[in-house]
Structures are given as C-alpha cells and as structure tokens.
Amino acid sequence: MLKILTRAAAALCLLTYTAQAQDGSDDLAAKTQNPIASMISLPFENTFDFGAGNGDAWIMNVQPVIPVTVGDWNLVSRVIAPIADAPGGVQTPGNPNSIGSGRAFGLGDINYSLFVSPAEAGRFIWGVGPSVTLPTATDSRLGSAKLSMGPTAVVLTQPKPWSLGVLARQLWSVAGPDGRADVNQFMVQPFVNYNFGDGWYAFSDPPITANWEAESDQMWTVPAGAGVGKIFKLGNQPMNVRAGAFANVIKPDAAPDWYAKLTVQFLFPK
C-alpha cells in the first residue's frame, strides 16, 4: 500500500511538472472547488486507509458530476460509485455498518444526490435536494445492504482567492434485510481552498460523520488534514490533480488511524 501511495505522489509531481499551463486556470479552479458548478467533471478519488486493526484499505470513488440548466435553475447530479479493496468490518463514510472479516474487492453502495441551485449565483451559492444510496455492493462486507435516503445541502462563497463552504447530508435506511443494521448517518464536510495562482491551490475538506445507531463512544469520525492541488492541461484536456493526508482524531475502534487521498479529475468546461 505504501508503495502504491509513493508512486501516486510521484505521478502527481510528474504531471504537474510536465503538463502545459492552462489559460484561465484560476477561474477553472473556482468552478472545480464549487460542488454544484455548472460544469461536467469526472473525478477518480483514491483513498488509502492505514492503521485499522484488521488491515489497510484502498477505495476509489468514481464521482461524475452532471449539471443541467432548466429555466432559472441548475439541476446538478452527483454520483459516488465506490470500488474497494478492503477488510471486512472497516467503517467508512459510505459504509457505516460494515460486517464480516477477510478482505473483499468489488463495487460498494452507490450514492446519488440531486442539487437544485439558482442558475444565477449571488455572493452565496447554495443547493438543496435529495440523496439516495442504493444497495449495489457486490460483497456484503462492502455495503450496508440497505436502501437509504434523505436530504442534502451545500452552501459556499468564493471571495478571491478563497473558496469556503460546507456540504451536509443525512441518510436513513428505508428498506433492506432485517438482519443488517439500520443506516442512520449524518455527514458534514466543511471545505476551504486557497488559490495561489497559476492553477495551484491548497485545500482542506474533511468529511465528519456520525453513525447515530452506534454507541456514543463509537459514533463520530472526525478527520483533520490538508493537501495541495493543481489545475492544468494534459494535451487539450483540462485536468485537476490533488493529494492530501488526514488523521482521524476522533474515530470508532474499527476505523483507520489516518488516510491519504489522490484525486485525478477530468474537467469539461463549457
């Protein structure tokens, strides 16, 4: 796992060193840092977990974002489709009620969120809508086996050179086998970005989660950390690559001690 992480960091340095600088990269960075921007994008977010009692894990979230403008409103669809190589029992934000033992590889539960947002943004940008998690896991250790749904919302502001905001979501299970634990999970993700210019930026966006079904001392996962990223062009393709590390300062016993993230994002501005 450490070798994979080292190679990924080396790839980030190589890409940002050799890639062609992109015109308007600062404006594109602002759009990239807006979760409900009117821009199609395709991120591949790789998370490398370390320090869990029953082993390390790798999770890649494929997260397409597809906006559609209807009259005065933007309808922004966001999908999170996780592919994981993980030991059973490791709790993650997408799977708060993991079960079993032994390693599993495959697709996890897919989450879909739809944000309704004004097409003409003011000083504050906001969006609200429903969020649904489907029991699509190919292995019982990688999903909750429950159909879950609830509300989600995001609000942000972007006074240059900053992007500041918060995204929140609450999910409740509404169907699924009685033998599996109910899903009652809250997630709030504050995000801070500082843009240095020429496409470079620093960020922090720890997802803070609460599993309301757990015991009080096992309920919260609170990470802290930061990272760096860059907007550039690879040939004619606008790209966003970023890497960071986060420590779980508060966590359930089964959760990892810390994790690193490497995201490679394809951007399709209008």
PDB file of C-alpha atoms in Angstrom, residues 19-254:
ATOM      1  CA  ALA A  19       1.764  19.486 -18.087  1.00  0.00           C
ATOM      2  CA  GLN A  20       1.067  22.551 -20.156  1.00  0.00           C
ATOM      3  CA  ALA A  21      -0.156  25.559 -18.121  1.00  0.00           C
ATOM      4  CA  GLN A  22      -3.817  26.254 -18.713  1.00  0.00           C
ATOM      5  CA  ASP A  23      -5.208  29.676 -19.681  1.00  0.00           C
ATOM      6  CA  GLY A  24      -7.849  30.774 -17.196  1.00  0.00           C
ATOM      7  CA  SER A  25      -6.761  28.112 -14.708  1.00  0.00           C
ATOM      8  CA  ASP A  26      -7.701  30.321 -11.736  1.00  0.00           C
ATOM      9  CA  ASP A  27     -11.305  30.695 -12.939  1.00  0.00           C
ATOM     10  CA  LEU A  28     -11.441  26.986 -13.645  1.00  0.00           C
ATOM     11  CA  ALA A  29     -10.126  26.284 -10.136  1.00  0.00           C
ATOM     12  CA  ALA A  30     -13.055  28.251  -8.687  1.00  0.00           C
ATOM     13  CA  LYS A  31     -15.509  26.127 -10.682  1.00  0.00           C
ATOM     14  CA  THR A  32     -13.730  22.941  -9.652  1.00  0.00           C
ATOM     15  CA  GLN A  33     -13.984  23.933  -5.980  1.00  0.00           C
ATOM     16  CA  ASN A  34     -17.737  24.514  -6.288  1.00  0.00           C
ATOM     17  CA  PRO A  35     -19.513  21.155  -5.760  1.00  0.00           C
ATOM     18  CA  ILE A  36     -22.545  22.364  -7.745  1.00  0.00           C
ATOM     19  CA  ALA A  37     -20.824  24.337 -10.511  1.00  0.00           C
ATOM     20  CA  SER A  38     -22.392  24.289 -13.960  1.00  0.00           C
ATOM     21  CA  MET A  39     -19.559  22.150 -15.330  1.00  0.00           C
ATOM     22  CA  ILE A  40     -19.371  18.458 -16.191  1.00  0.00           C
ATOM     23  CA  SER A  41     -16.493  16.705 -14.441  1.00  0.00           C
ATOM     24  CA  LEU A  42     -15.296  13.166 -13.795  1.00  0.00           C
ATOM     25  CA  PRO A  43     -13.168  12.715 -10.645  1.00  0.00           C
ATOM     26  CA  PHE A  44     -11.440   9.496  -9.619  1.00  0.00           C
ATOM     27  CA  GLU A  45     -10.827   9.887  -5.885  1.00  0.00           C
ATOM     28  CA  ASN A  46      -8.426   7.316  -4.429  1.00  0.00           C
ATOM     29  CA  THR A  47      -8.355   6.889  -0.646  1.00  0.00           C
ATOM     30  CA  PHE A  48      -5.650   4.832   1.065  1.00  0.00           C
ATOM     31  CA  ASP A  49      -6.593   3.900   4.662  1.00  0.00           C
ATOM     32  CA  PHE A  50      -3.938   2.978   7.234  1.00  0.00           C
ATOM     33  CA  GLY A  51      -3.978   1.819  10.834  1.00  0.00           C
ATOM     34  CA  ALA A  52      -7.245  -0.117  11.132  1.00  0.00           C
ATOM     35  CA  GLY A  53      -6.955  -3.161  13.364  1.00  0.00           C
ATOM     36  CA  ASN A  54      -7.808  -5.677  10.652  1.00  0.00           C
ATOM     37  CA  GLY A  55      -5.842  -4.185   7.760  1.00  0.00           C
ATOM     38  CA  ASP A  56      -5.327  -1.325   5.341  1.00  0.00           C
ATOM     39  CA  ALA A  57      -7.787  -0.466   2.590  1.00  0.00           C
ATOM     40  CA  TRP A  58      -7.980   1.193  -0.816  1.00  0.00           C
ATOM     41  CA  ILE A  59     -11.193   2.818  -2.033  1.00  0.00           C
ATOM     42  CA  MET A  60     -11.650   4.565  -5.373  1.00  0.00           C
ATOM     43  CA  ASN A  61     -14.742   6.734  -5.681  1.00  0.00           C
ATOM     44  CA  VAL A  62     -15.802   7.410  -9.262  1.00  0.00           C
ATOM     45  CA  GLN A  63     -17.760  10.666  -8.898  1.00  0.00           C
ATOM     46  CA  PRO A  64     -19.270  12.070 -12.113  1.00  0.00           C
ATOM     47  CA  VAL A  65     -20.958  15.476 -11.833  1.00  0.00           C
ATOM     48  CA  ILE A  66     -23.537  16.351 -14.496  1.00  0.00           C
ATOM     49  CA  PRO A  67     -25.365  19.728 -14.388  1.00  0.00           C
ATOM     50  CA  VAL A  68     -28.459  20.614 -16.420  1.00  0.00           C
ATOM     51  CA  THR A  69     -29.966  24.120 -16.602  1.00  0.00           C
ATOM     52  CA  VAL A  70     -33.767  24.321 -16.619  1.00  0.00           C
ATOM     53  CA  GLY A  71     -35.041  27.899 -16.753  1.00  0.00           C
ATOM     54  CA  ASP A  72     -33.677  29.792 -13.754  1.00  0.00           C
ATOM     55  CA  TRP A  73     -32.377  26.656 -12.026  1.00  0.00           C
ATOM     56  CA  ASN A  74     -29.447  24.283 -12.248  1.00  0.00           C
ATOM     57  CA  LEU A  75     -30.084  20.599 -11.566  1.00  0.00           C
ATOM     58  CA  VAL A  76     -26.752  19.087 -10.561  1.00  0.00           C
ATOM     59  CA  SER A  77     -26.476  15.299 -10.390  1.00  0.00           C
ATOM     60  CA  ARG A  78     -23.596  13.916  -8.318  1.00  0.00           C
ATOM     61  CA  VAL A  79     -22.852  10.181  -8.188  1.00  0.00           C
ATOM     62  CA  ILE A  80     -20.425   8.381  -5.874  1.00  0.00           C
ATOM     63  CA  ALA A  81     -19.625   4.848  -7.041  1.00  0.00           C
ATOM     64  CA  PRO A  82     -17.010   3.228  -4.753  1.00  0.00           C
ATOM     65  CA  ILE A  83     -14.689   0.428  -5.800  1.00  0.00           C
ATOM     66  CA  ALA A  84     -12.860  -1.015  -2.808  1.00  0.00           C
ATOM     67  CA  ASP A  85     -10.193  -3.473  -1.751  1.00  0.00           C
ATOM     68  CA  ALA A  86     -10.790  -3.588   1.981  1.00  0.00           C
ATOM     69  CA  PRO A  87     -11.013  -5.873   5.013  1.00  0.00           C
ATOM     70  CA  GLY A  88     -14.470  -6.592   6.390  1.00  0.00           C
ATOM     71  CA  GLY A  89     -15.506  -4.520   9.367  1.00  0.00           C
ATOM     72  CA  VAL A  90     -13.710  -1.315   8.363  1.00  0.00           C
ATOM     73  CA  GLN A  91     -16.132   1.572   8.785  1.00  0.00           C
ATOM     74  CA  THR A  92     -16.076   4.285   6.113  1.00  0.00           C
ATOM     75  CA  PRO A  93     -18.360   7.292   5.448  1.00  0.00           C
ATOM     76  CA  GLY A  94     -20.079   5.296   2.704  1.00  0.00           C
ATOM     77  CA  ASN A  95     -20.454   2.134   4.775  1.00  0.00           C
ATOM     78  CA  PRO A  96     -21.048   2.924   8.477  1.00  0.00           C
ATOM     79  CA  ASN A  97     -22.262  -0.587   9.390  1.00  0.00           C
ATOM     80  CA  SER A  98     -19.610  -2.874   7.923  1.00  0.00           C
ATOM     81  CA  ILE A  99     -19.653  -6.547   8.831  1.00  0.00           C
ATOM     82  CA  GLY A 100     -17.559  -9.673   8.462  1.00  0.00           C
ATOM     83  CA  SER A 101     -13.850 -10.442   8.197  1.00  0.00           C
ATOM     84  CA  GLY A 102     -11.348 -11.183   5.473  1.00  0.00           C
ATOM     85  CA  ARG A 103     -10.569  -8.955   2.520  1.00  0.00           C
ATOM     86  CA  ALA A 104     -13.137  -8.111  -0.131  1.00  0.00           C
ATOM     87  CA  PHE A 105     -12.816  -6.456  -3.528  1.00  0.00           C
ATOM     88  CA  GLY A 106     -15.627  -5.037  -5.605  1.00  0.00           C
ATOM     89  CA  LEU A 107     -18.274  -2.365  -6.013  1.00  0.00           C
ATOM     90  CA  GLY A 108     -19.763  -0.736  -2.920  1.00  0.00           C
ATOM     91  CA  ASP A 109     -23.100   1.006  -2.419  1.00  0.00           C
ATOM     92  CA  ILE A 110     -23.698   3.787  -4.983  1.00  0.00           C
ATOM     93  CA  ASN A 111     -24.905   7.175  -3.747  1.00  0.00           C
ATOM     94  CA  TYR A 112     -26.832   9.627  -5.952  1.00  0.00           C
ATOM     95  CA  SER A 113     -27.542  13.231  -4.974  1.00  0.00           C
ATOM     96  CA  LEU A 114     -29.506  15.849  -6.905  1.00  0.00           C
ATOM     97  CA  PHE A 115     -28.922  19.515  -6.047  1.00  0.00           C
ATOM     98  CA  VAL A 116     -31.327  22.253  -7.121  1.00  0.00           C
ATOM     99  CA  SER A 117     -29.487  25.570  -7.306  1.00  0.00           C
ATOM    100  CA  PRO A 118     -30.157  29.038  -8.788  1.00  0.00           C
ATOM    101  CA  ALA A 119     -28.621  29.372 -12.255  1.00  0.00           C
ATOM    102  CA  GLU A 120     -27.605  32.974 -11.466  1.00  0.00           C
ATOM    103  CA  ALA A 121     -25.412  32.736  -8.393  1.00  0.00           C
ATOM    104  CA  GLY A 122     -25.098  35.594  -5.927  1.00  0.00           C
ATOM    105  CA  ARG A 123     -22.488  36.178  -3.263  1.00  0.00           C
ATOM    106  CA  PHE A 124     -23.530  32.912  -1.658  1.00  0.00           C
ATOM    107  CA  ILE A 125     -24.057  29.813  -3.797  1.00  0.00           C
ATOM    108  CA  TRP A 126     -26.441  27.186  -2.478  1.00  0.00           C
ATOM    109  CA  GLY A 127     -28.142  23.964  -3.477  1.00  0.00           C
ATOM    110  CA  VAL A 128     -30.537  21.510  -1.826  1.00  0.00           C
ATOM    111  CA  GLY A 129     -32.092  18.223  -2.804  1.00  0.00           C
ATOM    112  CA  PRO A 130     -32.463  14.502  -2.139  1.00  0.00           C
ATOM    113  CA  SER A 131     -29.748  11.907  -1.667  1.00  0.00           C
ATOM    114  CA  VAL A 132     -30.237   8.163  -2.191  1.00  0.00           C
ATOM    115  CA  THR A 133     -27.856   5.268  -1.529  1.00  0.00           C
ATOM    116  CA  LEU A 134     -28.550   2.044  -3.425  1.00  0.00           C
ATOM    117  CA  PRO A 135     -27.535  -1.400  -2.083  1.00  0.00           C
ATOM    118  CA  THR A 136     -25.310  -2.177  -5.076  1.00  0.00           C
ATOM    119  CA  ALA A 137     -22.362  -3.760  -3.216  1.00  0.00           C
ATOM    120  CA  THR A 138     -21.028  -6.907  -4.863  1.00  0.00           C
ATOM    121  CA  ASP A 139     -19.893  -8.219  -1.458  1.00  0.00           C
ATOM    122  CA  SER A 140     -21.799  -7.919   1.829  1.00  0.00           C
ATOM    123  CA  ARG A 141     -18.639  -6.585   3.506  1.00  0.00           C
ATOM    124  CA  LEU A 142     -18.559  -3.567   1.180  1.00  0.00           C
ATOM    125  CA  GLY A 143     -22.099  -2.263   1.687  1.00  0.00           C
ATOM    126  CA  SER A 144     -24.950  -1.810   4.135  1.00  0.00           C
ATOM    127  CA  ALA A 145     -27.469  -3.943   2.124  1.00  0.00           C
ATOM    128  CA  LYS A 146     -29.991  -1.141   2.766  1.00  0.00           C
ATOM    129  CA  LEU A 147     -31.788   1.340   0.533  1.00  0.00           C
ATOM    130  CA  SER A 148     -31.210   4.687   2.241  1.00  0.00           C
ATOM    131  CA  MET A 149     -32.343   8.222   1.509  1.00  0.00           C
ATOM    132  CA  GLY A 150     -32.522  11.694   2.981  1.00  0.00           C
ATOM    133  CA  PRO A 151     -31.786  15.384   2.345  1.00  0.00           C
ATOM    134  CA  THR A 152     -28.532  17.007   1.267  1.00  0.00           C
ATOM    135  CA  ALA A 153     -27.473  20.651   1.011  1.00  0.00           C
ATOM    136  CA  VAL A 154     -24.445  22.777   0.184  1.00  0.00           C
ATOM    137  CA  VAL A 155     -23.627  26.455   0.653  1.00  0.00           C
ATOM    138  CA  LEU A 156     -20.421  28.261  -0.315  1.00  0.00           C
ATOM    139  CA  THR A 157     -18.876  31.600  -1.119  1.00  0.00           C
ATOM    140  CA  GLN A 158     -15.834  32.357  -3.276  1.00  0.00           C
ATOM    141  CA  PRO A 159     -14.161  35.666  -2.435  1.00  0.00           C
ATOM    142  CA  LYS A 160     -10.893  35.506  -4.367  1.00  0.00           C
ATOM    143  CA  PRO A 161      -8.547  33.783  -3.687  1.00  0.00           C
ATOM    144  CA  TRP A 162     -10.720  31.667  -1.353  1.00  0.00           C
ATOM    145  CA  SER A 163     -13.450  29.067  -1.782  1.00  0.00           C
ATOM    146  CA  LEU A 164     -15.261  28.417   1.510  1.00  0.00           C
ATOM    147  CA  GLY A 165     -18.274  26.252   2.155  1.00  0.00           C
ATOM    148  CA  VAL A 166     -19.955  23.286   3.750  1.00  0.00           C
ATOM    149  CA  LEU A 167     -21.818  20.263   2.394  1.00  0.00           C
ATOM    150  CA  ALA A 168     -24.145  18.191   4.582  1.00  0.00           C
ATOM    151  CA  ARG A 169     -26.225  15.031   4.214  1.00  0.00           C
ATOM    152  CA  GLN A 170     -28.437  12.817   6.392  1.00  0.00           C
ATOM    153  CA  LEU A 171     -29.379   9.284   5.326  1.00  0.00           C
ATOM    154  CA  TRP A 172     -31.909   6.850   6.821  1.00  0.00           C
ATOM    155  CA  SER A 173     -32.441   3.286   5.649  1.00  0.00           C
ATOM    156  CA  VAL A 174     -35.970   2.662   4.327  1.00  0.00           C
ATOM    157  CA  ALA A 175     -35.706  -0.910   3.041  1.00  0.00           C
ATOM    158  CA  GLY A 176     -33.437  -3.918   3.287  1.00  0.00           C
ATOM    159  CA  PRO A 177     -32.873  -7.150   5.203  1.00  0.00           C
ATOM    160  CA  ASP A 178     -33.808  -7.136   8.899  1.00  0.00           C
ATOM    161  CA  GLY A 179     -30.577  -8.944   9.705  1.00  0.00           C
ATOM    162  CA  ARG A 180     -28.466  -5.911   8.823  1.00  0.00           C
ATOM    163  CA  ALA A 181     -28.106  -2.803  10.959  1.00  0.00           C
ATOM    164  CA  ASP A 182     -30.203   0.228  10.044  1.00  0.00           C
ATOM    165  CA  VAL A 183     -28.491   3.198   8.427  1.00  0.00           C
ATOM    166  CA  ASN A 184     -28.897   6.484  10.300  1.00  0.00           C
ATOM    167  CA  GLN A 185     -25.900   8.518   9.236  1.00  0.00           C
ATOM    168  CA  PHE A 186     -25.049  12.206   9.224  1.00  0.00           C
ATOM    169  CA  MET A 187     -22.196  13.714   7.236  1.00  0.00           C
ATOM    170  CA  VAL A 188     -20.978  17.308   7.226  1.00  0.00           C
ATOM    171  CA  GLN A 189     -17.991  18.326   5.097  1.00  0.00           C
ATOM    172  CA  PRO A 190     -16.548  21.819   5.533  1.00  0.00           C
ATOM    173  CA  PHE A 191     -14.187  22.791   2.728  1.00  0.00           C
ATOM    174  CA  VAL A 192     -11.574  25.519   2.453  1.00  0.00           C
ATOM    175  CA  ASN A 193      -9.499  26.246  -0.657  1.00  0.00           C
ATOM    176  CA  TYR A 194      -6.839  28.918  -1.126  1.00  0.00           C
ATOM    177  CA  ASN A 195      -5.739  29.615  -4.708  1.00  0.00           C
ATOM    178  CA  PHE A 196      -2.120  30.711  -5.169  1.00  0.00           C
ATOM    179  CA  GLY A 197      -2.358  31.422  -8.897  1.00  0.00           C
ATOM    180  CA  ASP A 198      -1.199  29.534 -11.992  1.00  0.00           C
ATOM    181  CA  GLY A 199      -3.628  26.743 -11.077  1.00  0.00           C
ATOM    182  CA  TRP A 200      -2.007  25.869  -7.726  1.00  0.00           C
ATOM    183  CA  TYR A 201      -4.122  25.712  -4.557  1.00  0.00           C
ATOM    184  CA  ALA A 202      -4.228  24.339  -1.027  1.00  0.00           C
ATOM    185  CA  PHE A 203      -7.305  22.651   0.413  1.00  0.00           C
ATOM    186  CA  SER A 204      -8.864  21.014   3.439  1.00  0.00           C
ATOM    187  CA  ASP A 205     -12.180  19.156   3.199  1.00  0.00           C
ATOM    188  CA  PRO A 206     -12.503  16.549   5.991  1.00  0.00           C
ATOM    189  CA  PRO A 207     -15.800  14.594   5.922  1.00  0.00           C
ATOM    190  CA  ILE A 208     -17.105  14.491   9.509  1.00  0.00           C
ATOM    191  CA  THR A 209     -19.575  11.643  10.017  1.00  0.00           C
ATOM    192  CA  ALA A 210     -21.872  10.425  12.763  1.00  0.00           C
ATOM    193  CA  ASN A 211     -23.427   6.954  12.854  1.00  0.00           C
ATOM    194  CA  TRP A 212     -26.426   7.633  15.119  1.00  0.00           C
ATOM    195  CA  GLU A 213     -27.059   3.876  15.559  1.00  0.00           C
ATOM    196  CA  ALA A 214     -23.666   3.324  17.211  1.00  0.00           C
ATOM    197  CA  GLU A 215     -22.712   3.606  20.873  1.00  0.00           C
ATOM    198  CA  SER A 216     -21.819   7.152  21.943  1.00  0.00           C
ATOM    199  CA  ASP A 217     -18.068   6.453  22.026  1.00  0.00           C
ATOM    200  CA  GLN A 218     -18.211   4.823  18.575  1.00  0.00           C
ATOM    201  CA  MET A 219     -20.466   7.362  16.878  1.00  0.00           C
ATOM    202  CA  TRP A 220     -18.207  10.066  15.430  1.00  0.00           C
ATOM    203  CA  THR A 221     -15.411  10.082  12.861  1.00  0.00           C
ATOM    204  CA  VAL A 222     -13.614  13.445  12.759  1.00  0.00           C
ATOM    205  CA  PRO A 223     -10.618  13.809  10.423  1.00  0.00           C
ATOM    206  CA  ALA A 224      -8.146  16.697  10.262  1.00  0.00           C
ATOM    207  CA  GLY A 225      -5.682  17.394   7.473  1.00  0.00           C
ATOM    208  CA  ALA A 226      -4.933  19.251   4.259  1.00  0.00           C
ATOM    209  CA  GLY A 227      -3.394  18.929   0.812  1.00  0.00           C
ATOM    210  CA  VAL A 228      -2.357  20.660  -2.404  1.00  0.00           C
ATOM    211  CA  GLY A 229      -3.588  20.524  -5.986  1.00  0.00           C
ATOM    212  CA  LYS A 230      -3.152  21.995  -9.446  1.00  0.00           C
ATOM    213  CA  ILE A 231      -5.307  22.768 -12.478  1.00  0.00           C
ATOM    214  CA  PHE A 232      -3.539  22.181 -15.796  1.00  0.00           C
ATOM    215  CA  LYS A 233      -3.953  20.840 -19.304  1.00  0.00           C
ATOM    216  CA  LEU A 234      -2.788  17.422 -20.417  1.00  0.00           C
ATOM    217  CA  GLY A 235      -2.730  17.981 -24.157  1.00  0.00           C
ATOM    218  CA  ASN A 236      -6.093  19.673 -24.759  1.00  0.00           C
ATOM    219  CA  GLN A 237      -7.780  18.085 -21.746  1.00  0.00           C
ATOM    220  CA  PRO A 238      -8.263  20.307 -18.653  1.00  0.00           C
ATOM    221  CA  MET A 239      -7.344  18.365 -15.519  1.00  0.00           C
ATOM    222  CA  ASN A 240      -7.358  18.751 -11.763  1.00  0.00           C
ATOM    223  CA  VAL A 241      -4.975  16.659  -9.666  1.00  0.00           C
ATOM    224  CA  ARG A 242      -4.706  16.931  -5.914  1.00  0.00           C
ATOM    225  CA  ALA A 243      -3.253  14.981  -2.985  1.00  0.00           C
ATOM    226  CA  GLY A 244      -3.620  15.246   0.787  1.00  0.00           C
ATOM    227  CA  ALA A 245      -3.414  13.394   4.096  1.00  0.00           C
ATOM    228  CA  PHE A 246      -5.864  13.297   7.022  1.00  0.00           C
ATOM    229  CA  ALA A 247      -5.722  11.855  10.549  1.00  0.00           C
ATOM    230  CA  ASN A 248      -8.877  10.591  12.266  1.00  0.00           C
ATOM    231  CA  VAL A 249      -8.567  12.499  15.546  1.00  0.00           C
ATOM    232  CA  ILE A 250     -11.885  11.052  16.754  1.00  0.00           C
ATOM    233  CA  LYS A 251     -12.991   7.657  15.430  1.00  0.00           C
ATOM    234  CA  PRO A 252     -14.696   4.320  16.125  1.00  0.00           C
ATOM    235  CA  ASP A 253     -12.404   1.469  17.127  1.00  0.00           C
ATOM    236  CA  ALA A 254     -12.713  -0.194  13.699  1.00  0.00           C
TER     237      ALA A 254
END
